[in-house]
Coordinates of C-alpha atoms in Angstrom, one line a residue:
X1 CA -2.7 8.9 -16.0
X2 CA -5.6 8.8 -17.6
X3 CA -4.6 10.6 -21.2
X4 CA -2.2 7.8 -21.1
X5 CA -5.0 4.7 -20.3
X6 CA -7.1 6.8 -23.1
X7 CA -4.9 6.4 -25.4
X8 CA -4.2 2.8 -24.9
X9 CA -7.9 2.4 -25.2
X10 CA -7.9 4.5 -28.7
X11 CA -5.3 2.2 -30.3
X12 CA -6.7 -1.3 -28.7
X13 CA -10.0 0.1 -30.4
X14 CA -8.0 0.7 -33.6
X15 CA -5.6 -1.8 -34.2
X16 CA -6.8 -5.0 -31.8
X17 CA -4.0 -5.1 -29.5
X18 CA -0.6 -3.7 -28.6
X19 CA 2.7 -4.9 -30.0
X20 CA 5.2 -2.2 -29.5
X21 CA 5.2 0.5 -26.5
X22 CA 7.6 3.2 -27.9
X23 CA 8.1 5.5 -24.9
X24 CA 10.2 9.1 -26.4
X25 CA 9.8 11.9 -24.6
X26 CA 12.2 13.9 -24.2
X27 CA 13.6 17.3 -23.4
X28 CA 17.4 18.9 -21.7
X29 CA 17.3 21.0 -19.1
X30 CA 20.8 22.8 -19.0
X31 CA 22.7 24.0 -15.6
X32 CA 25.0 22.8 -13.3
X33 CA 23.3 21.7 -9.2
X34 CA 24.2 25.3 -8.4
X35 CA 22.6 27.0 -10.8
X36 CA 19.8 25.1 -10.5
X37 CA 19.6 25.5 -6.8
X38 CA 19.3 29.5 -6.8
X39 CA 15.7 30.5 -6.9
X40 CA 12.4 29.0 -6.4
X41 CA 11.6 29.1 -10.6
X42 CA 15.5 26.7 -11.7
X43 CA 14.7 24.5 -8.5
X44 CA 11.1 23.6 -10.1
X45 CA 13.0 22.8 -13.7
X46 CA 14.4 20.0 -11.3
X47 CA 10.9 18.9 -10.8
X48 CA 9.8 19.0 -14.7
X49 CA 12.7 17.6 -15.9
X50 CA 11.6 14.2 -14.4
X51 CA 8.0 15.3 -14.6
X52 CA 9.5 14.5 -18.9
X53 CA 11.5 11.8 -18.6
X54 CA 10.5 10.2 -15.6
X55 CA 6.8 10.3 -14.7
X56 CA 5.0 10.6 -17.6
X57 CA 6.5 7.7 -19.4
X58 CA 6.2 5.5 -16.5
X59 CA 2.5 6.9 -16.5
X60 CA 2.4 5.1 -20.1
X61 CA 3.7 1.9 -19.6
X62 CA 1.4 1.4 -16.1
X63 CA -1.4 2.8 -18.4
X64 CA -0.2 -0.6 -21.0
X65 CA 0.4 -3.2 -18.8
X66 CA -2.8 -4.9 -17.5
X67 CA -3.0 -4.7 -21.8
X68 CA -0.1 -6.5 -22.6
X69 CA -0.4 -8.6 -19.8
X70 CA -3.6 -9.7 -21.0
X71 CA -2.5 -10.6 -24.5
X72 CA 0.5 -12.6 -23.2
X73 CA 2.7 -10.9 -25.4
X74 CA 4.5 -7.4 -26.2
X75 CA 7.9 -4.7 -26.2
X76 CA 8.2 -1.9 -24.0
X77 CA 11.1 0.1 -26.2
X78 CA 12.4 3.0 -24.0
X79 CA 14.7 5.8 -25.5
X80 CA 16.7 7.2 -23.5
X81 CA 20.4 8.8 -24.4
X82 CA 24.3 7.4 -23.2
X83 CA 23.7 9.5 -20.1
X84 CA 22.1 6.0 -18.7
X85 CA 25.7 4.9 -18.2
X86 CA 27.5 8.3 -18.5
X87 CA 26.7 11.1 -15.9
X88 CA 27.4 15.3 -17.9
X89 CA 28.6 17.8 -16.0
X90 CA 26.1 20.8 -16.4
X91 CA 23.4 18.3 -17.1
X92 CA 22.5 17.0 -13.8
X93 CA 19.0 16.5 -13.5
X94 CA 18.2 15.2 -16.9
X95 CA 21.3 12.3 -16.1
X96 CA 19.3 11.6 -12.8
X97 CA 15.8 11.2 -14.7
X98 CA 17.6 8.6 -17.4
X99 CA 18.9 7.0 -14.2
X100 CA 15.7 6.7 -12.9
X101 CA 14.1 5.6 -15.4
X102 CA 16.7 2.8 -16.4
X103 CA 16.2 1.7 -13.5
X104 CA 12.8 1.6 -13.0
X105 CA 12.8 -0.2 -16.2
X106 CA 15.9 -3.1 -15.0
X107 CA 12.9 -3.6 -12.1
X108 CA 9.7 -3.6 -14.8
X109 CA 11.7 -6.4 -17.0
X110 CA 11.8 -9.3 -14.2
X111 CA 8.7 -8.6 -13.1
X112 CA 6.5 -8.9 -15.9
X113 CA 9.1 -11.7 -17.4
X114 CA 6.5 -14.0 -17.3
X115 CA 4.0 -13.0 -18.8
X116 CA 6.4 -12.5 -22.0
X117 CA 6.3 -8.7 -22.1
X118 CA 10.3 -7.8 -23.5
X119 CA 11.8 -4.6 -22.4
X120 CA 14.7 -2.9 -23.8
X121 CA 16.1 0.3 -23.3
X122 CA 17.5 2.2 -26.7
X123 CA 20.8 4.6 -26.0
X124 CA 21.3 6.8 -28.6
X125 CA 24.2 9.5 -28.4
X126 CA 23.0 12.6 -25.5
X127 CA 23.5 15.3 -28.7
X128 CA 21.2 13.2 -30.8
X129 CA 18.4 13.6 -28.1
X130 CA 19.3 17.0 -27.1
X131 CA 19.4 18.5 -30.7
X132 CA 16.2 16.9 -31.5
X133 CA 13.8 17.9 -28.6
X134 CA 13.0 21.1 -26.4
X135 CA 16.3 22.8 -24.6
X136 CA 15.6 24.0 -21.2
X137 CA 19.0 27.0 -20.3
X138 CA 19.1 27.8 -16.4
X139 CA 20.5 31.2 -15.9
X140 CA 24.7 30.6 -15.8
X141 CA 26.3 31.3 -12.9
X142 CA 29.9 33.2 -13.6
X143 CA 31.8 30.5 -11.2
X144 CA 30.8 28.1 -13.6
X145 CA 31.9 30.0 -17.0
X146 CA 33.8 27.7 -19.5
X147 CA 36.9 29.6 -18.6
X148 CA 37.3 29.5 -15.3
X149 CA 35.6 26.1 -15.4
X150 CA 35.4 23.5 -18.1
X151 CA 33.7 20.8 -17.2
X152 CA 30.6 22.0 -17.8
X153 CA 31.2 22.5 -21.2
X154 CA 27.5 21.1 -23.0
X155 CA 26.0 24.7 -22.2
X156 CA 28.3 25.9 -24.8
X157 CA 28.2 23.1 -27.3
X158 CA 24.6 23.5 -27.2
X159 CA 24.5 27.2 -27.4
X160 CA 26.8 26.9 -30.8
X161 CA 24.7 24.7 -32.8
X162 CA 20.9 27.4 -31.1
X163 CA 23.2 30.3 -32.6
X164 CA 23.8 29.2 -35.8
X165 CA 19.9 30.6 -36.1
X166 CA 18.8 33.7 -35.8
X167 CA 15.6 32.6 -34.2
X168 CA 17.2 30.6 -31.8
X169 CA 20.3 32.4 -30.8
X170 CA 20.8 33.0 -26.8
X171 CA 22.3 35.1 -25.3
X172 CA 24.2 34.6 -22.1
X173 CA 21.9 35.4 -18.8
X174 CA 22.0 35.4 -15.3
X175 CA 18.3 36.1 -14.6
X176 CA 16.8 34.7 -17.1
X177 CA 15.8 31.3 -18.2
X178 CA 15.9 30.3 -21.5
X179 CA 13.7 27.7 -24.0
X180 CA 14.7 27.0 -27.3
X181 CA 14.2 24.4 -30.0
X182 CA 17.0 24.1 -31.9
X183 CA 16.7 24.7 -35.9
X184 CA 18.9 22.2 -37.7
X185 CA 18.3 21.8 -42.3
X186 CA 17.1 18.8 -42.8
X187 CA 19.7 17.1 -43.7
X188 CA 21.1 17.5 -40.6
X189 CA 18.0 16.1 -39.0
X190 CA 17.8 13.4 -40.6
X191 CA 21.6 12.3 -40.7
X192 CA 21.2 13.2 -36.7
X193 CA 18.1 10.0 -35.8
X194 CA 18.6 7.9 -38.9
X195 CA 21.3 5.3 -36.5
X196 CA 18.5 5.6 -33.8
X197 CA 15.5 4.6 -36.4
X198 CA 17.3 1.9 -37.3
X199 CA 17.8 0.5 -34.6
X200 CA 14.2 0.9 -33.1
X201 CA 12.8 -1.0 -36.3
X202 CA 15.7 -3.7 -36.0
X203 CA 14.9 -4.6 -32.8
X204 CA 11.0 -3.4 -32.2
X205 CA 9.0 -6.9 -31.8
X206 CA 11.6 -8.9 -31.7
X207 CA 11.5 -12.1 -30.1
X208 CA 15.1 -11.9 -28.2
X209 CA 15.1 -8.2 -28.0
X210 CA 18.4 -6.9 -25.4
X211 CA 17.9 -5.3 -22.6
X212 CA 20.0 -2.3 -24.1
X213 CA 21.3 -1.2 -27.1
X214 CA 23.7 1.3 -27.8
X215 CA 23.5 3.5 -30.7
X216 CA 26.7 4.1 -32.9
X217 CA 30.0 3.7 -32.9
X218 CA 31.0 6.8 -30.6
X219 CA 28.5 5.9 -28.0
X220 CA 29.2 2.6 -27.9
X221 CA 33.2 3.2 -27.3
X222 CA 32.3 5.7 -24.7
X223 CA 30.0 3.0 -22.6
X224 CA 33.2 0.4 -23.1
X225 CA 35.4 2.7 -21.3
X226 CA 33.3 3.9 -19.3
X227 CA 33.0 0.5 -18.1
X228 CA 36.3 0.0 -18.2
X229 CA 37.2 2.6 -15.9
X230 CA 34.2 1.1 -13.2
X231 CA 35.6 -2.1 -13.8
X232 CA 39.5 -1.2 -12.8
X233 CA 38.1 0.9 -9.8
X234 CA 36.9 -2.6 -8.8
X235 CA 40.1 -4.1 -9.0
X236 CA 41.8 -2.1 -7.5
X237 CA 39.8 -1.6 -4.3
X238 CA 38.1 -5.3 -4.2
X239 CA 40.3 -6.4 -1.5
X240 CA 38.2 -3.4 0.7
X241 CA 35.2 -4.4 -0.6
X242 CA 35.6 -8.1 0.4
X243 CA 37.3 -7.3 3.7
X244 CA 34.0 -7.5 5.5
X245 CA 33.2 -10.7 4.4
X246 CA 36.2 -11.7 6.5
X247 CA 34.7 -9.3 9.4
X248 CA 30.8 -11.3 8.8
X249 CA 32.8 -14.9 9.0
X250 CA 34.5 -14.3 12.7
X251 CA 31.5 -12.4 13.8
X252 CA 29.0 -15.2 13.3
X253 CA 31.9 -17.3 14.1
X254 CA 32.4 -15.7 17.3
X255 CA 28.0 -15.6 17.6
X256 CA 27.7 -19.4 17.3
X257 CA 30.3 -19.7 20.2
X258 CA 28.5 -17.6 22.5
X259 CA 31.2 -15.1 22.6
X260 CA 31.7 -11.6 20.5
X261 CA 34.6 -9.3 21.2
X262 CA 36.2 -12.0 23.5
X263 CA 33.0 -11.6 25.8
X264 CA 31.0 -14.2 27.7
X265 CA 27.1 -14.1 25.6
X266 CA 25.0 -12.1 28.1
X267 CA 21.8 -14.0 28.3
X268 CA 19.2 -11.2 27.7
X269 CA 20.8 -11.3 24.3
X270 CA 19.6 -14.2 23.4
X271 CA 18.9 -14.2 19.8
X272 CA 20.6 -10.4 18.4
X273 CA 21.3 -10.8 15.0
X274 CA 25.2 -9.5 14.0
X275 CA 24.4 -5.8 14.2
X276 CA 23.2 -5.5 17.8
X277 CA 25.9 -8.1 18.6
X278 CA 28.9 -5.1 16.8
X279 CA 26.1 -2.7 18.8
X280 CA 26.4 -4.3 22.5

């Protein structure tokens, strides 16, 4: 936190103010829930993932808030991924840390809106973030091999990219934690990040920026499909959802009439709430 505050103070000293705070710290821990539970070292990867994606960026945001509030303007831009909408098999801690950061920012946006401070979450494809940052692969358990369990295929996808360069190639291991930085051709890297850079420059400092911005057609299509599925599930079970409102209404009516479950209200029960009636 101290280093974050020092960085903000230095920026203010040099530029006089902070217009845009860009939070883009990232790395990918690859491993299923069970693979990240086998040893103390793999368990620590869960904590490390939250330190990188969640706590490091939260600390920078907290350090910048006094300055942004004092100048009564500013824009906080957080670079995550569509993992904020869609869980990825084989990257559960990445998904959890991303959702934690986005939930934090959703609440923050309401808190600082009166100070004219905007918050935008920018979501490129997960591959863009993963292939342009550090990748950590936990030891693989045999029952999560793609030939047996195709769900966590992200390990194979990233390994195929890493194996294109002898310096980053990975051999499957059931004991070793592997750390790799993808080495992509400059042209591929440029194409990979170009859309995200365009989104950041178009949105950063905008007078009325979106709360969330999805980068690219593929990402937008994937999120739309996920939201469609959520909506369909809600409609399928909407009757069960609203049924509890009937129970609540009946219970309140009984309480008002001095009855609970067709029994007279005991004098000592006066002042009980609905939960107490149900427990009586």
